[in-house]
PDB file of N, CA, C and O in Angstrom:
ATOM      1  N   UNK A1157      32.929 -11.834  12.673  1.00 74.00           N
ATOM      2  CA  UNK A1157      31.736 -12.673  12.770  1.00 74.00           C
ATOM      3  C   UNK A1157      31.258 -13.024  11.365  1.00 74.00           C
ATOM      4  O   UNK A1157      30.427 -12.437  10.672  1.00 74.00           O
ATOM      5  N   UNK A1158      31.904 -14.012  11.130  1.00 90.00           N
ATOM      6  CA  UNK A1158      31.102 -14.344   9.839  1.00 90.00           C
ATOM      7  C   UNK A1158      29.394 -14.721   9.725  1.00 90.00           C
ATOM      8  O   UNK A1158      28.701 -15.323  10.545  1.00 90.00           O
ATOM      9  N   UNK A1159      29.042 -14.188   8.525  1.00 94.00           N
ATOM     10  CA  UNK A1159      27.564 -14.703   8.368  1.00 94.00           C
ATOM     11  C   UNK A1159      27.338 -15.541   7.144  1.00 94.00           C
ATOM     12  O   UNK A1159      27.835 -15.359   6.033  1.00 94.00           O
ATOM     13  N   UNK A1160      26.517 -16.481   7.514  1.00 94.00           N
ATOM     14  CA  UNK A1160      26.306 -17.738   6.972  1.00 94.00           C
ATOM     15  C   UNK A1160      24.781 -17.355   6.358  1.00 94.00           C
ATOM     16  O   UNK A1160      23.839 -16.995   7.063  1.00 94.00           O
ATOM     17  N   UNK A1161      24.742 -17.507   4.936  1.00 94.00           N
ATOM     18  CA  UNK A1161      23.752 -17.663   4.243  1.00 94.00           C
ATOM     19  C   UNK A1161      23.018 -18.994   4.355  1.00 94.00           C
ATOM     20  O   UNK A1161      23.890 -19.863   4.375  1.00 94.00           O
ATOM     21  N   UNK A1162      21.931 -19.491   4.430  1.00 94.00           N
ATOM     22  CA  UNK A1162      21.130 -20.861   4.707  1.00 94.00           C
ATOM     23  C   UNK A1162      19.820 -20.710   3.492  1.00 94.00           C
ATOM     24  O   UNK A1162      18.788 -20.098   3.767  1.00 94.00           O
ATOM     25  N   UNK A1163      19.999 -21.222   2.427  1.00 95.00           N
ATOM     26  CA  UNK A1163      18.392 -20.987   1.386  1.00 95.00           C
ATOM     27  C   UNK A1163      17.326 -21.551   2.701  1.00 95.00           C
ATOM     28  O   UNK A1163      17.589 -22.176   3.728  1.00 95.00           O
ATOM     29  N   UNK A1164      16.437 -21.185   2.321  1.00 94.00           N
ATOM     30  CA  UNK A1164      14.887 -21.702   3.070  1.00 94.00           C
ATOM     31  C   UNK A1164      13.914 -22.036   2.455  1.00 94.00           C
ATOM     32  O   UNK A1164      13.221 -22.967   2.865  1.00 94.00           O
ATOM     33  N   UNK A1165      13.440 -20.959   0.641  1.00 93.00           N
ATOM     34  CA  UNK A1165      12.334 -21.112   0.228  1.00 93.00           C
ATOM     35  C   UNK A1165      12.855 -20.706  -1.353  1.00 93.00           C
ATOM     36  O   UNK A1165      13.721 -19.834  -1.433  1.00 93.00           O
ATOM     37  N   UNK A1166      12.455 -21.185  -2.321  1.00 96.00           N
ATOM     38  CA  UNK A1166      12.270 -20.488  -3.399  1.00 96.00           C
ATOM     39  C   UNK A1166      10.973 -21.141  -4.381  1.00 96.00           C
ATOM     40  O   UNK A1166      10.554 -22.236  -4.756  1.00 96.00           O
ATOM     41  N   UNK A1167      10.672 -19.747  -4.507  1.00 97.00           N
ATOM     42  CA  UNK A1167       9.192 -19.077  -5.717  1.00 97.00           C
ATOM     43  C   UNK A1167       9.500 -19.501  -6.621  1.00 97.00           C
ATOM     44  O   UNK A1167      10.706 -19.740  -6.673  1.00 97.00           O
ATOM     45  N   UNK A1168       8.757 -19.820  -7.731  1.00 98.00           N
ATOM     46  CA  UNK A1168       8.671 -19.298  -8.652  1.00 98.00           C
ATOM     47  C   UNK A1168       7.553 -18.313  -9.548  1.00 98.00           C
ATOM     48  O   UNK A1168       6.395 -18.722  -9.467  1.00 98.00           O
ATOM     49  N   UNK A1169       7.702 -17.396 -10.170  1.00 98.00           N
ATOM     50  CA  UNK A1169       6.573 -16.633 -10.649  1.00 98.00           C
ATOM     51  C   UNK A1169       6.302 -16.979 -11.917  1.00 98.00           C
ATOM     52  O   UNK A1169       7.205 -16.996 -12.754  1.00 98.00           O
ATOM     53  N   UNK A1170       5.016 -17.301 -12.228  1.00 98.00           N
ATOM     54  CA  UNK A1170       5.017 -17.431 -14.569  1.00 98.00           C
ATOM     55  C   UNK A1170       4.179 -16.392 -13.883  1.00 98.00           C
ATOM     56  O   UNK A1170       3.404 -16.448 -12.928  1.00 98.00           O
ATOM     57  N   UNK A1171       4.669 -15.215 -14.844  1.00 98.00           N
ATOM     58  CA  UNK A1171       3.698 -14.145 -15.547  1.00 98.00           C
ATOM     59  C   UNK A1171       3.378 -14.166 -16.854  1.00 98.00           C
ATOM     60  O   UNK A1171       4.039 -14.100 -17.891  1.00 98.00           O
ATOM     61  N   UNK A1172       1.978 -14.296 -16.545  1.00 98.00           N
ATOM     62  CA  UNK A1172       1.330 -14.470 -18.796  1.00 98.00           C
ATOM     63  C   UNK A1172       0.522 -12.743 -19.002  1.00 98.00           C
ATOM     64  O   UNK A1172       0.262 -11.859 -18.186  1.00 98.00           O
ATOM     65  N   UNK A1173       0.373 -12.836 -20.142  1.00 97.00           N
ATOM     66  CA  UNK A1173      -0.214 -11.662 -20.375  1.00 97.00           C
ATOM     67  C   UNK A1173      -1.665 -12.340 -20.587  1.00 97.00           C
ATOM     68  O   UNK A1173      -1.913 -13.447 -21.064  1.00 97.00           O
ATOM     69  N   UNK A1174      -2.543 -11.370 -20.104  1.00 97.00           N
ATOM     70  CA  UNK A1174      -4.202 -11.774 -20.109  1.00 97.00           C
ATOM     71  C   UNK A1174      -4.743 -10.608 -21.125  1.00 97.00           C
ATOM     72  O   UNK A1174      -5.724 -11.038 -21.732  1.00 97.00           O
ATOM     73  N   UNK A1175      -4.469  -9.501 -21.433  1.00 96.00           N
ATOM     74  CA  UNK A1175      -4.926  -8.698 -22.669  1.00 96.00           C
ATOM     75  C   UNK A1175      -4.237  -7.498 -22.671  1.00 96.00           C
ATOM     76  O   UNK A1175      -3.030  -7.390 -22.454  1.00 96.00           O
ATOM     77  N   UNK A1176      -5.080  -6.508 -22.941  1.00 95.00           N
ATOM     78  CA  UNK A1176      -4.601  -5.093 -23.246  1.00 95.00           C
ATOM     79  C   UNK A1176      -5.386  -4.086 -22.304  1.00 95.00           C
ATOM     80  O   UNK A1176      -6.542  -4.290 -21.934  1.00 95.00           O
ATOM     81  N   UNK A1177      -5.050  -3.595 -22.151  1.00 95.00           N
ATOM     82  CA  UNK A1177      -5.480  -2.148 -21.424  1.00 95.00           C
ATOM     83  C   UNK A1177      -6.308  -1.182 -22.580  1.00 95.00           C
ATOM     84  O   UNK A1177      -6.340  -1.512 -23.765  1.00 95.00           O
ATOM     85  N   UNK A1178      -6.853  -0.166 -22.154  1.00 95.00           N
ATOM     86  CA  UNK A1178      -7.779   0.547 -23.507  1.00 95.00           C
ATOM     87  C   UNK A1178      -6.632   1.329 -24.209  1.00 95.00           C
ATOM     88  O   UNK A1178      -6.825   1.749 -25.350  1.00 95.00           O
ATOM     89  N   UNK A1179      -5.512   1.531 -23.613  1.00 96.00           N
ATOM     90  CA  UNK A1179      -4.477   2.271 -24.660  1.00 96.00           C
ATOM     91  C   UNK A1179      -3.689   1.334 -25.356  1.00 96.00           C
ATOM     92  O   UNK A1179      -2.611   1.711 -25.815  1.00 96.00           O
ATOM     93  N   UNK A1180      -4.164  -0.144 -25.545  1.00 95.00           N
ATOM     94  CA  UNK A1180      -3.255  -1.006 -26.251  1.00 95.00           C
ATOM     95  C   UNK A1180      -1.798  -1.357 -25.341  1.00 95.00           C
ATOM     96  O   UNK A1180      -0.849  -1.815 -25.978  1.00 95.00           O
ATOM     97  N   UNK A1181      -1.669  -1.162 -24.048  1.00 97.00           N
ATOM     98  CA  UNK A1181      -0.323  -1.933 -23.074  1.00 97.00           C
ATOM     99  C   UNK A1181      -0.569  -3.288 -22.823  1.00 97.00           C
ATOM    100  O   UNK A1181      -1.608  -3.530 -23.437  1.00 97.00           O
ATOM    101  N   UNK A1182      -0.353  -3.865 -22.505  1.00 97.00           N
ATOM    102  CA  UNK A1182      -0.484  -5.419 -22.309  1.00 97.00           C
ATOM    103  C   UNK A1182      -0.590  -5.426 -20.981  1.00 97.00           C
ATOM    104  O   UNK A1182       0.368  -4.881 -20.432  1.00 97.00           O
ATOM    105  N   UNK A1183      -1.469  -5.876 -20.212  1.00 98.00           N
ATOM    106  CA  UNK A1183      -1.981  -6.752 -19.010  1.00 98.00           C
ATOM    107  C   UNK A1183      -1.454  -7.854 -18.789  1.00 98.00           C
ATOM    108  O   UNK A1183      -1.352  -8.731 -19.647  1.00 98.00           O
ATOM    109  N   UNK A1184      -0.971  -7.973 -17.378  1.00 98.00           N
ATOM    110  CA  UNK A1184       0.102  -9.346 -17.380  1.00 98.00           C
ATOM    111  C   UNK A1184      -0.940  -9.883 -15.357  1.00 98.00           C
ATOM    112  O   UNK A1184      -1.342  -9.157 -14.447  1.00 98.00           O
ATOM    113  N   UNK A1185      -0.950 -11.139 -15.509  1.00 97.00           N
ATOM    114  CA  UNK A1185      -1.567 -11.535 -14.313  1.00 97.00           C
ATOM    115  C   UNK A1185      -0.455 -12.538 -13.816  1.00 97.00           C
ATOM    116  O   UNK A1185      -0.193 -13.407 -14.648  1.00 97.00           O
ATOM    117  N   UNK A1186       0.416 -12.615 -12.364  1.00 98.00           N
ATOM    118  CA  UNK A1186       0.696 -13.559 -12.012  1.00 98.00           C
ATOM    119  C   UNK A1186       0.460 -14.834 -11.571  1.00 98.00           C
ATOM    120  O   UNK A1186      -0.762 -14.892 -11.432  1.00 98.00           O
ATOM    121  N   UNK A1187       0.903 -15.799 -11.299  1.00 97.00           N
ATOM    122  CA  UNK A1187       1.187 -17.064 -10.662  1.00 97.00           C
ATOM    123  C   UNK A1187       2.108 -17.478  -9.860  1.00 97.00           C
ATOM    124  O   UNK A1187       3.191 -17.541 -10.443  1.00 97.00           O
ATOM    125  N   UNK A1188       2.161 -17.863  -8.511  1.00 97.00           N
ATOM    126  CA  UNK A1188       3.517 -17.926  -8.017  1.00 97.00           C
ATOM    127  C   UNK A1188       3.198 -19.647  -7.168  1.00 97.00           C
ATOM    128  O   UNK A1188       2.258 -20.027  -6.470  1.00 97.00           O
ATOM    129  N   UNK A1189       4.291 -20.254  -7.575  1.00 96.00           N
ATOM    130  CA  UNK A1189       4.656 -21.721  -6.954  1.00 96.00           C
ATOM    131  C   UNK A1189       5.652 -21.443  -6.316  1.00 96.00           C
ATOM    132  O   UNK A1189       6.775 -21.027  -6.603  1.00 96.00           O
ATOM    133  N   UNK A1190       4.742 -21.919  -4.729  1.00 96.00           N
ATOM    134  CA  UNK A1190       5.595 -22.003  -3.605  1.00 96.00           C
ATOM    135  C   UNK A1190       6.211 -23.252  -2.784  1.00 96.00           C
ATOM    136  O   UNK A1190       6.274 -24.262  -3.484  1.00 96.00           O
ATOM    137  N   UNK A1191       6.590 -23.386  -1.711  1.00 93.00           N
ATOM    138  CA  UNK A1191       7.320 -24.211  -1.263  1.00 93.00           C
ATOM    139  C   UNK A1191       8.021 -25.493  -2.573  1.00 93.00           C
ATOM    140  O   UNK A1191       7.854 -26.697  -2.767  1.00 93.00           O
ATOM    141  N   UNK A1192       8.884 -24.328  -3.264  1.00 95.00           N
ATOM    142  CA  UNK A1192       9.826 -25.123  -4.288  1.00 95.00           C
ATOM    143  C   UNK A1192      11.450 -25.593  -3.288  1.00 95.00           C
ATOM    144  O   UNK A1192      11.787 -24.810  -2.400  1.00 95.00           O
ATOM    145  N   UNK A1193      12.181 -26.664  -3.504  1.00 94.00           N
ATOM    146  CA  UNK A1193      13.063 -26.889  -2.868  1.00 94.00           C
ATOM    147  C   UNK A1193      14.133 -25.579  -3.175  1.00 94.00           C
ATOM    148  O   UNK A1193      14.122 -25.037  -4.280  1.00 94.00           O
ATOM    149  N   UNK A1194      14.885 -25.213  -2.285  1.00 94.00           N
ATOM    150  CA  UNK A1194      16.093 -24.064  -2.826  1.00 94.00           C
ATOM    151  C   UNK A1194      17.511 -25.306  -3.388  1.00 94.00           C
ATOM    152  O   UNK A1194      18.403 -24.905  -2.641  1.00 94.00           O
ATOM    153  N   UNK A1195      17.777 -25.788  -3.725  1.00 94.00           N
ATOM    154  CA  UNK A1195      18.234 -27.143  -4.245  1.00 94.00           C
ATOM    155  C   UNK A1195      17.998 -27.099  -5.868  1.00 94.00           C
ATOM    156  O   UNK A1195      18.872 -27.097  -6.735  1.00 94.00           O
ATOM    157  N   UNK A1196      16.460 -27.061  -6.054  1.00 96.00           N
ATOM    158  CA  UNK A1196      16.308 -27.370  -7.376  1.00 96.00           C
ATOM    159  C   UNK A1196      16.872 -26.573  -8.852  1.00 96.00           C
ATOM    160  O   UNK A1196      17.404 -25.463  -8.820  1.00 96.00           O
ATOM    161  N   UNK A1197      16.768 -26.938  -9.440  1.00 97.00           N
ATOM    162  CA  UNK A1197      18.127 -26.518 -10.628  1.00 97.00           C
ATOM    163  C   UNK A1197      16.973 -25.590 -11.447  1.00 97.00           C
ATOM    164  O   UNK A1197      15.768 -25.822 -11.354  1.00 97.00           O
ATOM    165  N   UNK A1198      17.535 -24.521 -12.249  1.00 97.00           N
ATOM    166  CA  UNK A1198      16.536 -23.822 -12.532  1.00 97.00           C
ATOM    167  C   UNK A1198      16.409 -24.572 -13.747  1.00 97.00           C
ATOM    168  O   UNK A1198      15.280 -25.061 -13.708  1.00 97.00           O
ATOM    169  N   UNK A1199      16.978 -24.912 -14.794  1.00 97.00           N
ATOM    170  CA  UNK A1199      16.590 -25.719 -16.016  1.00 97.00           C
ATOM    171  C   UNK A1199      14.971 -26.500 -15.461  1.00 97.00           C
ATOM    172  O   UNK A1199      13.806 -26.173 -15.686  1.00 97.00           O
ATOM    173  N   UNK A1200      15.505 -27.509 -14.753  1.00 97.00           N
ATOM    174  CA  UNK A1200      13.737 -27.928 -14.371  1.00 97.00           C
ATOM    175  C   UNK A1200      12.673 -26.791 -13.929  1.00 97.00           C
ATOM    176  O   UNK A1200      11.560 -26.515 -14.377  1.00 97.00           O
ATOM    177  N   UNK A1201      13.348 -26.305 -13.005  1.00 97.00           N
ATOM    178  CA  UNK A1201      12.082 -24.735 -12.578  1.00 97.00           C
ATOM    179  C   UNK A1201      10.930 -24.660 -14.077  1.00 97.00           C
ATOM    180  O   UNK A1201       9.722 -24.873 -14.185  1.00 97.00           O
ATOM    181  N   UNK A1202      12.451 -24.083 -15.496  1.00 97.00           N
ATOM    182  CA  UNK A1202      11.859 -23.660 -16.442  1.00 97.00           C
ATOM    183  C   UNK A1202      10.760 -24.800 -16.593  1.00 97.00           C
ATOM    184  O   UNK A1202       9.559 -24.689 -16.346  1.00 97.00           O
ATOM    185  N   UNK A1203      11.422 -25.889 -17.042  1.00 97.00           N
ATOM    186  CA  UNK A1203      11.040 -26.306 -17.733  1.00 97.00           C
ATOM    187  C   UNK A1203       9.614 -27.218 -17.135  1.00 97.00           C
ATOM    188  O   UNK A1203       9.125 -28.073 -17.873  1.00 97.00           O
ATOM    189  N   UNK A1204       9.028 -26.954 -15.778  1.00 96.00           N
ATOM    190  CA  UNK A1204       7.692 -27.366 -14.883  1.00 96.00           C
ATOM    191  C   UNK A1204       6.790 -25.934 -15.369  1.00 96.00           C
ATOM    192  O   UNK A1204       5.562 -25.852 -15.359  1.00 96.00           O
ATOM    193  N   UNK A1205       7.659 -24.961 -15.747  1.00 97.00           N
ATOM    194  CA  UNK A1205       6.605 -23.883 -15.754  1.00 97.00           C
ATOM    195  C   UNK A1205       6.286 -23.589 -17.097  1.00 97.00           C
ATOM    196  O   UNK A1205       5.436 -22.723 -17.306  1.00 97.00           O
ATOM    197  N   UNK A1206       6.902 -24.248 -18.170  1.00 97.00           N
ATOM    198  CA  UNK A1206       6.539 -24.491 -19.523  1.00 97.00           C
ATOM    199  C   UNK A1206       5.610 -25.369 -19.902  1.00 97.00           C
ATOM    200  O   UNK A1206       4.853 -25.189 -20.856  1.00 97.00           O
ATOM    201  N   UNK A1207       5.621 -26.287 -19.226  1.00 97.00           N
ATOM    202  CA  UNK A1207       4.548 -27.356 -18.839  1.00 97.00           C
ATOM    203  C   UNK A1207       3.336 -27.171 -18.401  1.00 97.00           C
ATOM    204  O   UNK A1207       2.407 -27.559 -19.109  1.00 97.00           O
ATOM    205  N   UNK A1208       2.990 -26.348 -16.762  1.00 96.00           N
ATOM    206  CA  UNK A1208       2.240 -25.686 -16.654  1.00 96.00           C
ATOM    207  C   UNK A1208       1.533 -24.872 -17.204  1.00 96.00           C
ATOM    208  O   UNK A1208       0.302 -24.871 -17.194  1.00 96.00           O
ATOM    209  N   UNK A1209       2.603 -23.716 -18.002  1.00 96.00           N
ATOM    210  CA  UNK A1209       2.058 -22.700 -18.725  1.00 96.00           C
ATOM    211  C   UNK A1209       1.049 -23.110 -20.272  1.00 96.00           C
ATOM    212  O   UNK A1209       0.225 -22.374 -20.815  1.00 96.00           O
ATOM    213  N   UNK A1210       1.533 -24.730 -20.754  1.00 96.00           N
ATOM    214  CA  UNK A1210       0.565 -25.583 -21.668  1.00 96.00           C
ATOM    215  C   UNK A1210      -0.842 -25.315 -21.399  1.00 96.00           C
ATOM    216  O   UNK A1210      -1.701 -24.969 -22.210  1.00 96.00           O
ATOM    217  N   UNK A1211      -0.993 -25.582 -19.781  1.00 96.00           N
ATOM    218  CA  UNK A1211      -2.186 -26.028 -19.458  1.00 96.00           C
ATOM    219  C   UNK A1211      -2.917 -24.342 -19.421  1.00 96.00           C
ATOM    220  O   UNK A1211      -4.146 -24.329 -19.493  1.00 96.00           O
ATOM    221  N   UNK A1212      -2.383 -23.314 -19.341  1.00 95.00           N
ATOM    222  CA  UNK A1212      -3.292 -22.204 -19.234  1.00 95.00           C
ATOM    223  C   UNK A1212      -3.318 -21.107 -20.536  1.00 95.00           C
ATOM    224  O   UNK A1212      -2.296 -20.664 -21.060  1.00 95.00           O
ATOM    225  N   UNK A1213      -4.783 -20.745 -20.965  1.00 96.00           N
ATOM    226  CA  UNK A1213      -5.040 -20.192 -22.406  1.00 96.00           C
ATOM    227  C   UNK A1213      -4.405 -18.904 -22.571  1.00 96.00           C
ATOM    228  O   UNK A1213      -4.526 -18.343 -23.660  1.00 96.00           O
ATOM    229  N   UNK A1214      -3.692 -18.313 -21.571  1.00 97.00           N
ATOM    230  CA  UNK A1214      -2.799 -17.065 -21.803  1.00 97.00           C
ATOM    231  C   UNK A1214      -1.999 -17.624 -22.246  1.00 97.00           C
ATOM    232  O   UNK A1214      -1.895 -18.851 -22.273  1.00 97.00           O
ATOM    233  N   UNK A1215      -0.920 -16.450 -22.895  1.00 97.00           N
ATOM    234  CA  UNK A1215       0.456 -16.715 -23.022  1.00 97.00           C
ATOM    235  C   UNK A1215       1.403 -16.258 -22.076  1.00 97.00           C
ATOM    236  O   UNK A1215       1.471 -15.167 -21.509  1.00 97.00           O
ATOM    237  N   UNK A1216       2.316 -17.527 -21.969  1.00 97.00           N
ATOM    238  CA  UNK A1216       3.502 -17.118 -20.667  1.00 97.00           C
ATOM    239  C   UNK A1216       4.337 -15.921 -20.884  1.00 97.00           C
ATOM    240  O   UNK A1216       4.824 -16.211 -21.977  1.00 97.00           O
ATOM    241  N   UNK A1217       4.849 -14.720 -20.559  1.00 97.00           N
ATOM    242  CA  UNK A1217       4.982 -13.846 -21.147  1.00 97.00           C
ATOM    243  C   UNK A1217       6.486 -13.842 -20.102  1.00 97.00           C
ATOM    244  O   UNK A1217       7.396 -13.145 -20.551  1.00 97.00           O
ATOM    245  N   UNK A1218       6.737 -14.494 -18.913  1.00 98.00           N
ATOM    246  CA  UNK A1218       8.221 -14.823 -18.196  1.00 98.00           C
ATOM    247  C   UNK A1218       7.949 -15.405 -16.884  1.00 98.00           C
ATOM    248  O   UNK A1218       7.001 -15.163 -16.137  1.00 98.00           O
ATOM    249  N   UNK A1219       9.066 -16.326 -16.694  1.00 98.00           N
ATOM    250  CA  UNK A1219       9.024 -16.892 -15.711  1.00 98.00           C
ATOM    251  C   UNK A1219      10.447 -16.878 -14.719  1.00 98.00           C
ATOM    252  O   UNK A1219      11.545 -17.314 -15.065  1.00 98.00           O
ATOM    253  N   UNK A1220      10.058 -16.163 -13.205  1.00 98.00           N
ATOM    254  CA  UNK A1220      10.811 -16.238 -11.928  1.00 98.00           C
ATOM    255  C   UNK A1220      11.379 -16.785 -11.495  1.00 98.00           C
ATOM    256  O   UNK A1220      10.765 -17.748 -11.036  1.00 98.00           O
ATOM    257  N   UNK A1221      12.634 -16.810 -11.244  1.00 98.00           N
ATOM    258  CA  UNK A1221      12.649 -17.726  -9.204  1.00 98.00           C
ATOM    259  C   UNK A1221      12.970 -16.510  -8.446  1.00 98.00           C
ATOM    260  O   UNK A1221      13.513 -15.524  -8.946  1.00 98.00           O
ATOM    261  N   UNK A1222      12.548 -16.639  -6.993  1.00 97.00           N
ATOM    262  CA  UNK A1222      12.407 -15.612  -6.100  1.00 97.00           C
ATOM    263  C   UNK A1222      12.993 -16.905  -4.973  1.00 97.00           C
ATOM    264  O   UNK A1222      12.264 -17.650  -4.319  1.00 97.00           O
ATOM    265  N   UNK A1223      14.351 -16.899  -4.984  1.00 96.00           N
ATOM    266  CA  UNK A1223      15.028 -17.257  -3.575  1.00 96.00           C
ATOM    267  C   UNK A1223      14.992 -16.589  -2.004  1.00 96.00           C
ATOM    268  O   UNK A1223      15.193 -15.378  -1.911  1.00 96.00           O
ATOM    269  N   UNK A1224      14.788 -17.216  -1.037  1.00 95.00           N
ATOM    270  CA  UNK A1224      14.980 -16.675   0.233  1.00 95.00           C
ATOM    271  C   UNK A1224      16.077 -17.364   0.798  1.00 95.00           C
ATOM    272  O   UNK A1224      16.562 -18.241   0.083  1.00 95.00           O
ATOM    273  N   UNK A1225      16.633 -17.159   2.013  1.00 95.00           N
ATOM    274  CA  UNK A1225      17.338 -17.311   2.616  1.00 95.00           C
ATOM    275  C   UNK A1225      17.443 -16.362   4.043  1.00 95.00           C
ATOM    276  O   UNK A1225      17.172 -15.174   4.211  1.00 95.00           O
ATOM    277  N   UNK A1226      17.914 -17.317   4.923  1.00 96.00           N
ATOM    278  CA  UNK A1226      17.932 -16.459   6.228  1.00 96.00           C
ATOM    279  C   UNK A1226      20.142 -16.272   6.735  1.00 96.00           C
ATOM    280  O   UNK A1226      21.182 -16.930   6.709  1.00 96.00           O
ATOM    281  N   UNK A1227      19.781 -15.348   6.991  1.00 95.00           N
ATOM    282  CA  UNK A1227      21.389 -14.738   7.266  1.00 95.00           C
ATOM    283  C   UNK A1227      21.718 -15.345   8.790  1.00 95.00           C
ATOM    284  O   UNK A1227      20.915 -14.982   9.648  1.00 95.00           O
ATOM    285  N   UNK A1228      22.430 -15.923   9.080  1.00 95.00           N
ATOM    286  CA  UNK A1228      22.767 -16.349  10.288  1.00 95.00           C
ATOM    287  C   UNK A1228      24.167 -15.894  10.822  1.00 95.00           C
ATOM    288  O   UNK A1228      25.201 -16.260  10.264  1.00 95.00           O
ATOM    289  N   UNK A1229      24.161 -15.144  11.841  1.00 93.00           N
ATOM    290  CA  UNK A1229      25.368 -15.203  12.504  1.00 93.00           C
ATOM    291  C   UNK A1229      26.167 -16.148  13.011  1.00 93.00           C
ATOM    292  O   UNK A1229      25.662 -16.324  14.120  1.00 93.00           O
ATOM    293  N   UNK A1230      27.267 -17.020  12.915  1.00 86.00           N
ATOM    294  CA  UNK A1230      28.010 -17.673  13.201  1.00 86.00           C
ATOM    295  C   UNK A1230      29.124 -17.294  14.079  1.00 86.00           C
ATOM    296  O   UNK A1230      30.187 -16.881  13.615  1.00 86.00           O
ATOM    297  N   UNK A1231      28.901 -17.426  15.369  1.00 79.00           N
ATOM    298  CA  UNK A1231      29.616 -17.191  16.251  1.00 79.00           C
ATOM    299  C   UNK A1231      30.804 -17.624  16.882  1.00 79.00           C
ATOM    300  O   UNK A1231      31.231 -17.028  17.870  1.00 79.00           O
TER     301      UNK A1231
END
């Protein structure tokens, strides 16, 4: 029985850092953009979330994709 992979959804996450903690660790707050096509090429991914990340006074500290997909049995 083969099973057939099908994408459905992919995330993306920018995590920036927002400050420090009182022992000096760095504090990181997410962002996640959803209903991204599973299609889209990650070069653009980056490069919408570099763009984005312009517009906000943290610094981007990394950015995700978080693919889904549903497993289908093929009968």
């Amino acid at each position: 029985m083969p099973i057939v992979n099908v994408p459905t959804e992919a995330v993306v996450r920018l995590r920036f850092q927002v400050g420090t903690d009182g022992q000096g660790n760095p504090e990181f707050s997410n962002k996640n953009l959803h209903n991204i096509k599973p299609a889209a090429l990650d070069a653009d991914l980056h490069e919408v979330a570099q763009a984005l990340a312009g517009l906000v006074q943290d610094p981007l500290d990394s950015v995700t994709r978080i693919d889904t997909a549903e497993l289908i049995n093929q009968l």
